[in-house]
């Protein structure tokens, strides 16, 4: 790596803001940075720790900090992004990248960070403006957060195991193409386990593990009990993979054995297999904690405590014959056990399928009944509403019929009263005409003779002649006599 990523013996400190003077200014000015702890390397072999001095987020985000260098840090890259994915994400800027180093910030187990050093400041600024705040993928919510880096310091390393020559020294050539690692010809990417490759070579590696040591940057999730969610004293069923806690917790692994008859479970911590039927361990291979290889479990001779030197296990031929017979017996036992467990597993899953089928049919029947009941309720509501409207219309019709009869009776009464009034009026008119006739007769008897001229139908000076009066009175009397 370059001298800007130097190692130091300083003690690791928590993130604190620091102020660094700028020698280019005539009057000293200060700009603040933040210090973050990071680590790299395979935790099982050797872990390297260090400090990064990062510029804080700018406001506005597009502004560039003063005193920056062609060194940036991409913070918060999700673990599921492989080295090839990140190289593809960088795109055309790969030609301007001199070095890339994968590190992990403290407290971010599911993310990693990438230190990138460019060939000039213009490429660094373009990379910052193009990728800062941009999503890693259109289907994800994580955004790329780019921070300018002032300095990187290595504070020391912690050895967890004896490192091999391949892991303790950096290879001068790329393990993929076997060409020299030269920054002038191609950028160099250093994985989190401290193995370096050409960017063009690692971009073709689709796996998230290292091509050299197979260390995966995406750590496996911790197992938890499927029922009580505890993380201690866990056992995994070797038949179906059910994870349950042991008898010293809630005993869900034993409950699973009683329900499914899966009698073999693997201890998550010691990798030893337990037989619930025989109530003992039945494993024959264990995993070595130093290199992770499977080795045979050490067994002691039953006569070892008595110091027996004539035990049959010392005879090589006899030991070989016994070993062959044991292997054959183990194979037969394993085949029989596998056939039995597969049959039990088949029966178990068939029962589960039957239960699921019955549950599905029951749910479908319940849903159909609910739909029919809801439809019936809607139809009944419509019928009730129609009956209510019908009843209202019948009552309205009945009231209208009653009102019609009442009005007919009133009309007949009015007509009867009108006829009575007309008859009474006619009788009164006849009486008045009779009186008028008598009055006219009396008046005629008292007038002089010369005034008794022939009757005319004309009105003279507003007085009706006697003949006309007599004719009119006669007509009226005749009219009054007619019904």
Short mmCIF file of C-alpha atoms in Angstrom, two decimals:
data_model
loop_
_atom_site.label_atom_id
_atom_site.label_comp_id
_atom_site.label_asym_id
_atom_site.label_seq_id
_atom_site.Cartn_x
_atom_site.Cartn_y
_atom_site.Cartn_z
CA UNK A 1 0.00 0.00 0.00
CA UNK A 2 1.03 3.63 -0.28
CA UNK A 3 2.71 5.68 2.38
CA UNK A 4 -0.54 7.56 2.99
CA UNK A 5 -1.92 4.35 4.52
CA UNK A 6 0.90 4.04 7.04
CA UNK A 7 1.07 1.86 10.13
CA UNK A 8 1.50 3.26 13.61
CA UNK A 9 1.68 2.12 17.20
CA UNK A 10 -0.91 4.57 18.46
CA UNK A 11 -3.65 3.37 20.77
CA UNK A 12 -7.16 2.96 19.32
CA UNK A 13 -9.40 5.86 20.37
CA UNK A 14 -13.12 6.54 19.93
CA UNK A 15 -14.28 8.84 17.09
CA UNK A 16 -13.48 12.45 18.05
CA UNK A 17 -13.28 15.62 15.92
CA UNK A 18 -9.79 17.01 15.36
CA UNK A 19 -8.49 20.24 13.81
CA UNK A 20 -5.53 20.29 11.41
CA UNK A 21 -3.91 23.56 10.29
CA UNK A 22 -3.61 24.34 6.59
CA UNK A 23 -0.06 25.41 5.67
CA UNK A 24 -1.12 26.78 2.27
CA UNK A 25 -3.02 29.70 3.82
CA UNK A 26 -1.22 32.86 4.89
CA UNK A 27 -3.44 33.05 7.96
CA UNK A 28 -3.92 29.64 9.60
CA UNK A 29 -7.42 28.24 9.26
CA UNK A 30 -8.82 24.96 10.54
CA UNK A 31 -11.16 22.30 9.20
CA UNK A 32 -12.62 19.49 11.27
CA UNK A 33 -12.44 15.78 10.55
CA UNK A 34 -13.72 12.70 12.37
CA UNK A 35 -11.69 9.69 13.42
CA UNK A 36 -13.17 6.20 12.93
CA UNK A 37 -11.81 2.82 13.94
CA UNK A 38 -11.64 0.12 11.28
CA UNK A 39 -10.29 -3.41 10.94
CA UNK A 40 -9.31 -5.79 8.15
CA UNK A 41 -7.97 -9.31 7.82
CA UNK A 42 -9.31 -12.78 8.53
CA UNK A 43 -10.48 -12.77 12.19
CA UNK A 44 -9.45 -16.43 12.57
CA UNK A 45 -5.82 -15.76 11.60
CA UNK A 46 -4.77 -12.13 11.89
CA UNK A 47 -6.76 -8.94 12.33
CA UNK A 48 -5.33 -5.52 11.47
CA UNK A 49 -6.75 -2.40 13.09
CA UNK A 50 -6.40 1.26 12.22
CA UNK A 51 -7.82 4.79 12.21
CA UNK A 52 -9.36 6.82 9.39
CA UNK A 53 -9.57 10.62 9.40
CA UNK A 54 -12.69 11.44 7.35
CA UNK A 55 -14.21 14.76 6.37
CA UNK A 56 -17.83 15.06 7.57
CA UNK A 57 -20.81 15.29 5.22
CA UNK A 58 -20.89 18.62 3.42
CA UNK A 59 -23.83 21.03 3.39
CA UNK A 60 -24.89 21.25 0.62
CA UNK A 61 -23.88 17.69 -0.38
CA UNK A 62 -22.39 18.84 -3.70
CA UNK A 63 -19.84 21.14 -2.02
CA UNK A 64 -16.25 19.93 -1.82
CA UNK A 65 -14.26 20.28 1.43
CA UNK A 66 -11.15 22.41 1.56
CA UNK A 67 -7.85 20.58 1.97
CA UNK A 68 -9.11 17.33 0.40
CA UNK A 69 -6.85 14.68 -1.14
CA UNK A 70 -7.33 12.13 -3.97
CA UNK A 71 -8.43 9.64 -1.33
CA UNK A 72 -12.07 8.78 -0.53
CA UNK A 73 -13.92 6.23 1.54
CA UNK A 74 -17.20 4.65 0.42
CA UNK A 75 -19.03 4.00 3.69
CA UNK A 76 -21.84 1.53 4.30
CA UNK A 77 -21.58 -0.86 1.34
CA UNK A 78 -23.98 -3.78 1.96
CA UNK A 79 -22.35 -7.19 2.48
CA UNK A 80 -24.32 -8.85 -0.31
CA UNK A 81 -22.43 -6.75 -2.89
CA UNK A 82 -19.47 -8.81 -4.07
CA UNK A 83 -16.15 -7.41 -5.22
CA UNK A 84 -17.28 -7.82 -8.83
CA UNK A 85 -20.52 -5.95 -8.10
CA UNK A 86 -18.64 -3.03 -6.57
CA UNK A 87 -16.17 -2.90 -9.46
CA UNK A 88 -19.09 -2.90 -11.90
CA UNK A 89 -20.73 -0.15 -9.83
CA UNK A 90 -17.62 2.05 -10.17
CA UNK A 91 -17.86 1.75 -13.95
CA UNK A 92 -15.56 3.97 -16.01
CA UNK A 93 -13.72 5.28 -12.94
CA UNK A 94 -11.80 1.99 -12.65
CA UNK A 95 -9.19 3.32 -15.07
CA UNK A 96 -8.45 6.21 -12.67
CA UNK A 97 -8.29 4.08 -9.51
CA UNK A 98 -4.84 3.18 -8.22
CA UNK A 99 -5.77 1.23 -5.10
CA UNK A 100 -8.88 -0.08 -3.37
CA UNK A 101 -8.90 -1.65 0.09
CA UNK A 102 -11.87 -3.34 1.72
CA UNK A 103 -12.18 -2.59 5.47
CA UNK A 104 -14.88 -2.94 8.10
CA UNK A 105 -15.93 -0.13 10.43
CA UNK A 106 -16.45 -0.96 14.10
CA UNK A 107 -20.11 -1.61 14.90
CA UNK A 108 -21.17 -2.38 11.30
CA UNK A 109 -21.36 -6.17 11.00
CA UNK A 110 -23.59 -6.22 7.92
CA UNK A 111 -21.68 -3.55 5.96
CA UNK A 112 -18.14 -2.84 4.81
CA UNK A 113 -16.27 0.24 3.61
CA UNK A 114 -13.92 0.78 0.64
CA UNK A 115 -10.86 3.04 0.70
CA UNK A 116 -10.13 4.30 -2.83
CA UNK A 117 -7.07 6.25 -3.99
CA UNK A 118 -7.25 7.95 -7.41
CA UNK A 119 -4.57 9.10 -9.80
CA UNK A 120 -5.52 12.80 -9.61
CA UNK A 121 -7.82 15.18 -7.76
CA UNK A 122 -10.14 15.81 -10.73
CA UNK A 123 -11.05 12.12 -10.95
CA UNK A 124 -11.66 12.09 -7.20
CA UNK A 125 -13.98 15.10 -7.38
CA UNK A 126 -15.84 13.61 -10.35
CA UNK A 127 -16.27 10.32 -8.51
CA UNK A 128 -17.63 12.18 -5.45
CA UNK A 129 -20.10 14.27 -7.48
CA UNK A 130 -21.30 11.27 -9.49
CA UNK A 131 -21.75 8.64 -6.77
CA UNK A 132 -22.40 10.48 -3.50
CA UNK A 133 -26.07 9.96 -2.56
CA UNK A 134 -26.69 7.57 -5.46
CA UNK A 135 -28.34 4.18 -4.90
CA UNK A 136 -26.25 1.05 -5.32
CA UNK A 137 -29.16 -0.50 -7.20
CA UNK A 138 -32.60 0.61 -8.30
CA UNK A 139 -34.11 -2.28 -6.34
CA UNK A 140 -32.43 -1.36 -3.05
CA UNK A 141 -32.79 1.50 -0.59
CA UNK A 142 -29.10 1.75 0.40
CA UNK A 143 -27.33 4.78 -1.03
CA UNK A 144 -23.65 5.30 -1.72
CA UNK A 145 -22.06 7.59 0.85
CA UNK A 146 -18.69 8.98 -0.26
CA UNK A 147 -16.47 10.85 2.24
CA UNK A 148 -13.14 12.46 1.52
CA UNK A 149 -10.32 10.92 3.56
CA UNK A 150 -7.52 12.97 5.02
CA UNK A 151 -5.32 10.17 6.39
CA UNK A 152 -5.31 6.44 7.22
CA UNK A 153 -3.21 5.01 10.06
CA UNK A 154 -2.65 1.38 11.09
CA UNK A 155 -2.44 0.99 14.85
CA UNK A 156 -1.39 -2.67 15.00
CA UNK A 157 -2.47 -6.27 14.39
CA UNK A 158 -3.83 -9.11 16.53
CA UNK A 159 -2.83 -12.71 15.70
CA UNK A 160 -5.53 -15.27 16.52
CA UNK A 161 -3.67 -18.25 15.02
CA UNK A 162 -0.29 -19.10 13.51
CA UNK A 163 -0.41 -17.52 10.04
CA UNK A 164 0.92 -19.36 7.04
CA UNK A 165 3.40 -17.98 4.56
CA UNK A 166 0.61 -17.31 2.06
CA UNK A 167 -1.26 -15.08 4.48
CA UNK A 168 1.60 -13.40 6.35
CA UNK A 169 3.33 -11.84 3.34
CA UNK A 170 1.77 -10.01 0.44
CA UNK A 171 2.16 -11.76 -2.91
CA UNK A 172 4.05 -9.71 -5.52
CA UNK A 173 1.84 -11.11 -8.27
CA UNK A 174 -1.89 -11.35 -8.78
CA UNK A 175 -3.11 -14.84 -7.75
CA UNK A 176 -5.56 -14.88 -10.68
CA UNK A 177 -3.46 -13.83 -13.70
CA UNK A 178 -0.01 -14.31 -12.09
CA UNK A 179 1.07 -10.88 -13.37
CA UNK A 180 2.89 -8.37 -11.22
CA UNK A 181 0.75 -6.04 -9.13
CA UNK A 182 1.60 -2.72 -10.74
CA UNK A 183 -0.53 0.37 -10.12
CA UNK A 184 0.56 1.94 -13.39
CA UNK A 185 -0.95 -0.84 -15.53
CA UNK A 186 -4.05 -1.71 -13.52
CA UNK A 187 -5.70 -0.78 -10.26
CA UNK A 188 -5.15 -2.99 -7.23
CA UNK A 189 -7.98 -4.21 -4.97
CA UNK A 190 -7.15 -5.57 -1.51
CA UNK A 191 -9.89 -7.73 0.00
CA UNK A 192 -10.93 -7.66 3.63
CA UNK A 193 -8.65 -10.64 4.29
CA UNK A 194 -5.62 -8.64 3.03
CA UNK A 195 -5.18 -10.42 -0.33
CA UNK A 196 -4.47 -8.17 -3.33
CA UNK A 197 -5.69 -8.62 -6.91
CA UNK A 198 -5.95 -6.65 -10.11
CA UNK A 199 -9.31 -4.87 -10.33
CA UNK A 200 -9.87 -6.36 -13.78
CA UNK A 201 -9.24 -9.87 -12.42
CA UNK A 202 -11.36 -9.64 -9.27
CA UNK A 203 -14.21 -8.08 -11.24
CA UNK A 204 -14.68 -11.46 -12.96
CA UNK A 205 -14.98 -13.27 -9.61
CA UNK A 206 -18.72 -13.60 -8.97
CA UNK A 207 -18.40 -15.11 -5.48
CA UNK A 208 -18.32 -13.02 -2.29
CA UNK A 209 -15.44 -15.09 -0.88
CA UNK A 210 -11.74 -14.50 -1.38
CA UNK A 211 -10.24 -16.52 -4.29
CA UNK A 212 -7.19 -17.36 -2.16
CA UNK A 213 -8.38 -18.20 1.38
CA UNK A 214 -12.13 -18.47 0.70
CA UNK A 215 -12.89 -16.08 3.55
CA UNK A 216 -16.37 -14.67 2.99
CA UNK A 217 -17.04 -11.04 3.80
CA UNK A 218 -20.73 -11.84 4.33
CA UNK A 219 -20.81 -13.60 7.67
CA UNK A 220 -23.44 -16.21 8.37
CA UNK A 221 -26.36 -15.24 10.54
CA UNK A 222 -26.42 -16.47 14.11
CA UNK A 223 -28.75 -19.37 14.78
CA UNK A 224 -31.67 -18.92 17.15
CA UNK A 225 -34.29 -21.25 18.56
CA UNK A 226 -37.27 -21.48 16.23
CA UNK A 227 -39.69 -21.28 19.18
CA UNK A 228 -38.27 -19.20 22.06
CA UNK A 229 -35.68 -17.24 19.95
CA UNK A 230 -32.81 -17.95 22.36
CA UNK A 231 -29.22 -18.14 21.11
CA UNK A 232 -27.75 -20.45 23.77
CA UNK A 233 -27.55 -24.25 23.93
CA UNK A 234 -28.90 -24.77 20.41
CA UNK A 235 -29.36 -28.10 18.60
CA UNK A 236 -30.06 -28.61 14.88
CA UNK A 237 -32.07 -31.58 13.66
CA UNK A 238 -29.92 -33.42 11.09
CA UNK A 239 -33.07 -34.66 9.31
CA UNK A 240 -35.12 -31.48 8.71
CA UNK A 241 -32.87 -28.67 10.00
CA UNK A 242 -35.14 -27.58 12.86
CA UNK A 243 -33.26 -25.40 15.38
CA UNK A 244 -34.28 -25.82 19.01
CA UNK A 245 -32.84 -25.20 22.44
CA UNK A 246 -31.54 -28.01 24.67
CA UNK A 247 -32.84 -29.50 27.87
CA UNK A 248 -31.01 -26.89 29.95
CA UNK A 249 -33.17 -24.19 28.37
CA UNK A 250 -36.79 -24.71 27.25
CA UNK A 251 -36.14 -28.15 25.69
CA UNK A 252 -37.69 -27.43 22.29
CA UNK A 253 -35.25 -29.82 20.56
CA UNK A 254 -36.58 -32.71 22.68
CA UNK A 255 -40.17 -31.61 21.99
CA UNK A 256 -39.37 -31.67 18.25
CA UNK A 257 -37.99 -35.22 18.58
CA UNK A 258 -41.15 -36.38 20.37
CA UNK A 259 -43.38 -34.81 17.71
CA UNK A 260 -41.46 -35.94 14.59
CA UNK A 261 -39.39 -38.91 15.84
CA UNK A 262 -36.23 -37.25 14.42
CA UNK A 263 -33.79 -38.68 16.94
CA UNK A 264 -30.49 -37.12 15.77
CA UNK A 265 -29.52 -33.52 16.57
CA UNK A 266 -26.25 -31.62 16.12
CA UNK A 267 -24.88 -29.37 18.85
CA UNK A 268 -24.24 -25.97 17.25
CA UNK A 269 -21.30 -25.16 19.51
CA UNK A 270 -19.40 -28.48 19.68
CA UNK A 271 -20.63 -30.00 16.34
CA UNK A 272 -21.39 -33.30 18.12
CA UNK A 273 -24.40 -35.48 17.24
CA UNK A 274 -26.77 -36.64 19.97
CA UNK A 275 -29.12 -39.64 19.76
CA UNK A 276 -32.32 -39.03 21.73
CA UNK A 277 -33.34 -42.70 21.52
CA UNK A 278 -30.04 -44.07 22.82
CA UNK A 279 -29.53 -40.98 25.03
CA UNK A 280 -25.84 -40.66 24.05
CA UNK A 281 -23.48 -39.11 21.50
CA UNK A 282 -23.16 -41.04 18.21
CA UNK A 283 -20.80 -38.79 16.26
CA UNK A 284 -17.56 -40.21 14.85
CA UNK A 285 -16.06 -37.07 13.29
CA UNK A 286 -15.44 -33.71 14.90
CA UNK A 287 -14.29 -30.37 13.47
CA UNK A 288 -10.85 -29.08 14.44
CA UNK A 289 -10.92 -25.55 15.82
CA UNK A 290 -7.46 -24.72 14.43
CA UNK A 291 -7.98 -25.34 10.72
CA UNK A 292 -11.67 -26.31 10.54
CA UNK A 293 -10.97 -29.82 9.15
CA UNK A 294 -12.97 -32.93 10.08
CA UNK A 295 -10.93 -35.43 12.12
CA UNK A 296 -11.79 -38.73 13.77
CA UNK A 297 -12.87 -38.58 17.40
CA UNK A 298 -10.18 -39.93 19.74
CA UNK A 299 -11.22 -43.12 21.56
CA UNK A 300 -9.36 -44.72 24.42
CA UNK A 301 -8.66 -48.43 24.92
CA UNK A 302 -10.71 -49.94 27.69
CA UNK A 303 -7.54 -51.51 29.14
CA UNK A 304 -5.46 -48.33 28.97
CA UNK A 305 -5.85 -47.58 32.67
CA UNK A 306 -4.51 -51.08 33.62
CA UNK A 307 -1.41 -50.63 31.48
CA UNK A 308 -2.21 -53.56 29.26
CA UNK A 309 0.42 -54.01 26.55
CA UNK A 310 -1.02 -57.14 24.96
CA UNK A 311 -4.29 -55.60 23.82
CA UNK A 312 -5.53 -56.71 20.44
CA UNK A 313 -5.55 -53.19 19.13
CA UNK A 314 -1.77 -53.30 18.95
CA UNK A 315 -1.87 -55.95 16.28
CA UNK A 316 -1.98 -54.13 12.95
CA UNK A 317 -3.58 -56.93 10.98
CA UNK A 318 -6.19 -57.50 13.59
CA UNK A 319 -6.81 -53.76 13.82
CA UNK A 320 -7.25 -53.56 10.07
CA UNK A 321 -9.71 -56.45 10.07
CA UNK A 322 -11.63 -54.94 12.94
CA UNK A 323 -11.60 -51.56 11.20
CA UNK A 324 -12.95 -53.08 7.97
CA UNK A 325 -15.67 -54.90 9.85
CA UNK A 326 -16.53 -51.74 11.72
CA UNK A 327 -16.66 -49.76 8.51
CA UNK A 328 -18.94 -52.36 6.91
CA UNK A 329 -21.13 -52.39 10.00
CA UNK A 330 -21.22 -48.61 10.02
CA UNK A 331 -22.17 -48.52 6.34
CA UNK A 332 -24.97 -51.05 6.88
CA UNK A 333 -26.14 -49.23 9.97
CA UNK A 334 -26.04 -45.92 8.16
CA UNK A 335 -27.98 -47.29 5.18
CA UNK A 336 -30.59 -48.82 7.43
CA UNK A 337 -30.77 -45.67 9.51
CA UNK A 338 -31.02 -43.51 6.41
CA UNK A 339 -33.79 -45.68 4.94
CA UNK A 340 -35.70 -45.61 8.24
CA UNK A 341 -35.32 -41.88 8.65
CA UNK A 342 -36.32 -41.26 5.05
CA UNK A 343 -39.42 -43.38 5.53
CA UNK A 344 -40.26 -41.57 8.73
CA UNK A 345 -39.58 -38.29 7.01
CA UNK A 346 -41.87 -39.29 4.14
CA UNK A 347 -44.65 -40.22 6.55
CA UNK A 348 -44.12 -37.03 8.50
CA UNK A 349 -44.29 -34.77 5.46
CA UNK A 350 -47.24 -36.71 4.03
CA UNK A 351 -49.06 -36.09 7.29
CA UNK A 352 -48.11 -32.43 7.06
CA UNK A 353 -49.39 -32.27 3.49
CA UNK A 354 -52.61 -33.96 4.55
CA UNK A 355 -53.02 -31.49 7.38
CA UNK A 356 -52.35 -28.60 5.04
CA UNK A 357 -54.86 -30.01 2.54
CA UNK A 358 -57.51 -30.46 5.20
CA UNK A 359 -56.81 -27.01 6.58
CA UNK A 360 -57.05 -25.55 3.07
CA UNK A 361 -60.35 -27.34 2.40
CA UNK A 362 -61.65 -26.20 5.76
CA UNK A 363 -60.68 -22.63 5.01
CA UNK A 364 -62.24 -22.81 1.54
CA UNK A 365 -65.45 -24.24 2.98
CA UNK A 366 -65.49 -21.58 5.67
CA UNK A 367 -64.88 -18.87 3.08
CA UNK A 368 -67.68 -20.24 0.85
CA UNK A 369 -70.08 -20.41 3.79
CA UNK A 370 -69.15 -16.90 4.77
CA UNK A 371 -69.67 -15.66 1.20
CA UNK A 372 -73.03 -17.47 0.92
CA UNK A 373 -74.13 -16.12 4.29
CA UNK A 374 -73.11 -12.62 3.29
CA UNK A 375 -74.96 -12.96 -0.03
CA UNK A 376 -78.01 -14.32 1.77
CA UNK A 377 -77.94 -11.42 4.18
CA UNK A 378 -77.75 -8.94 1.31
CA UNK A 379 -80.66 -10.63 -0.51
CA UNK A 380 -82.69 -10.78 2.70
CA UNK A 381 -82.02 -7.09 3.28
CA UNK A 382 -83.26 -6.34 -0.24
CA UNK A 383 -86.38 -8.48 0.32
CA UNK A 384 -87.09 -6.73 3.62
CA UNK A 385 -86.68 -3.36 1.94
CA UNK A 386 -89.02 -4.38 -0.89
CA UNK A 387 -91.60 -5.73 1.60
CA UNK A 388 -91.41 -2.49 3.53
CA UNK A 389 -91.96 -0.49 0.35
CA UNK A 390 -94.82 -2.77 -0.65
CA UNK A 391 -96.48 -2.36 2.72
CA UNK A 392 -96.07 1.40 2.49
CA UNK A 393 -97.62 1.42 -1.00
CA UNK A 394 -100.52 -0.77 0.17
CA UNK A 395 -101.23 1.55 3.09
CA UNK A 396 -101.02 4.53 0.76
CA UNK A 397 -103.43 2.87 -1.70
CA UNK A 398 -105.83 2.00 1.11
CA UNK A 399 -105.79 5.58 2.34
CA UNK A 400 -106.36 6.83 -1.19
CA UNK A 401 -109.36 4.48 -1.62
CA UNK A 402 -110.82 5.68 1.68
CA UNK A 403 -110.30 9.29 0.66
CA UNK A 404 -111.98 8.56 -2.69
CA UNK A 405 -115.08 7.20 -0.95
CA UNK A 406 -115.18 10.15 1.40
CA UNK A 407 -114.88 12.59 -1.45
CA UNK A 408 -117.58 10.76 -3.42
CA UNK A 409 -119.92 11.03 -0.44
CA UNK A 410 -119.09 14.69 -0.04
CA UNK A 411 -119.68 15.25 -3.78
CA UNK A 412 -123.09 13.55 -3.62
CA UNK A 413 -124.01 15.59 -0.60
CA UNK A 414 -122.90 18.77 -2.35
CA UNK A 415 -124.90 17.84 -5.47
CA UNK A 416 -127.97 17.09 -3.30
CA UNK A 417 -127.58 20.34 -1.47
CA UNK A 418 -127.17 22.14 -4.81
CA UNK A 419 -130.39 20.62 -6.13
CA UNK A 420 -132.23 21.57 -2.93
CA UNK A 421 -130.84 25.08 -3.13
CA UNK A 422 -131.79 25.35 -6.80
CA UNK A 423 -135.31 24.11 -6.08
CA UNK A 424 -135.68 26.49 -3.16
CA UNK A 425 -134.37 29.32 -5.33
CA UNK A 426 -136.85 28.49 -8.06
CA UNK A 427 -139.71 28.38 -5.56
CA UNK A 428 -138.64 31.72 -4.15
CA UNK A 429 -138.34 33.17 -7.69
CA UNK A 430 -141.84 31.83 -8.50
CA UNK A 431 -143.21 33.41 -5.34
CA UNK A 432 -141.53 36.69 -6.11
CA UNK A 433 -142.88 36.60 -9.66
CA UNK A 434 -146.35 35.94 -8.33
CA UNK A 435 -146.03 38.83 -5.97
CA UNK A 436 -144.67 41.01 -8.76
CA UNK A 437 -147.56 40.03 -10.98
CA UNK A 438 -150.02 40.85 -8.30
CA UNK A 439 -148.25 44.12 -7.72
CA UNK A 440 -148.31 44.95 -11.37
CA UNK A 441 -151.98 44.13 -11.55
CA UNK A 442 -152.64 46.44 -8.68
CA UNK A 443 -150.63 49.17 -10.30
CA UNK A 444 -152.39 48.64 -13.59
CA UNK A 445 -155.77 49.00 -11.96
CA UNK A 446 -154.84 52.39 -10.47
CA UNK A 447 -153.46 54.03 -13.73
CA UNK A 448 -155.50 56.25 -16.27
CA UNK A 449 -156.94 54.70 -19.41
CA UNK A 450 -154.76 56.52 -21.76
CA UNK A 451 -151.77 54.96 -20.32
CA UNK A 452 -153.11 51.50 -21.12
CA UNK A 453 -151.51 51.32 -24.47
CA UNK A 454 -150.62 48.14 -26.36
CA UNK A 455 -147.78 46.33 -24.80
CA UNK A 456 -144.36 46.49 -26.40
CA UNK A 457 -141.21 44.62 -25.81
CA UNK A 458 -139.12 47.80 -25.63
CA UNK A 459 -138.07 49.70 -22.58
CA UNK A 460 -139.21 53.28 -22.50
CA UNK A 461 -137.64 55.71 -20.14
CA UNK A 462 -136.41 52.84 -17.98
CA UNK A 463 -140.00 51.41 -17.34
CA UNK A 464 -141.11 48.04 -18.67
CA UNK A 465 -144.59 48.09 -20.26
CA UNK A 466 -147.42 46.17 -18.66
CA UNK A 467 -147.90 43.75 -21.51
CA UNK A 468 -144.26 42.83 -21.48
CA UNK A 469 -144.43 42.43 -17.74
CA UNK A 470 -147.47 40.24 -18.03
CA UNK A 471 -145.84 38.13 -20.75
CA UNK A 472 -142.68 37.79 -18.76
CA UNK A 473 -144.59 36.96 -15.59
CA UNK A 474 -146.62 34.42 -17.52
CA UNK A 475 -143.48 32.84 -18.93
CA UNK A 476 -141.93 32.76 -15.54
CA UNK A 477 -144.97 31.18 -14.02
CA UNK A 478 -144.97 28.57 -16.73
CA UNK A 479 -141.29 28.00 -16.13
CA UNK A 480 -141.86 27.70 -12.43
CA UNK A 481 -144.54 25.09 -13.01
CA UNK A 482 -142.20 22.92 -15.09
CA UNK A 483 -140.13 20.59 -13.05
#
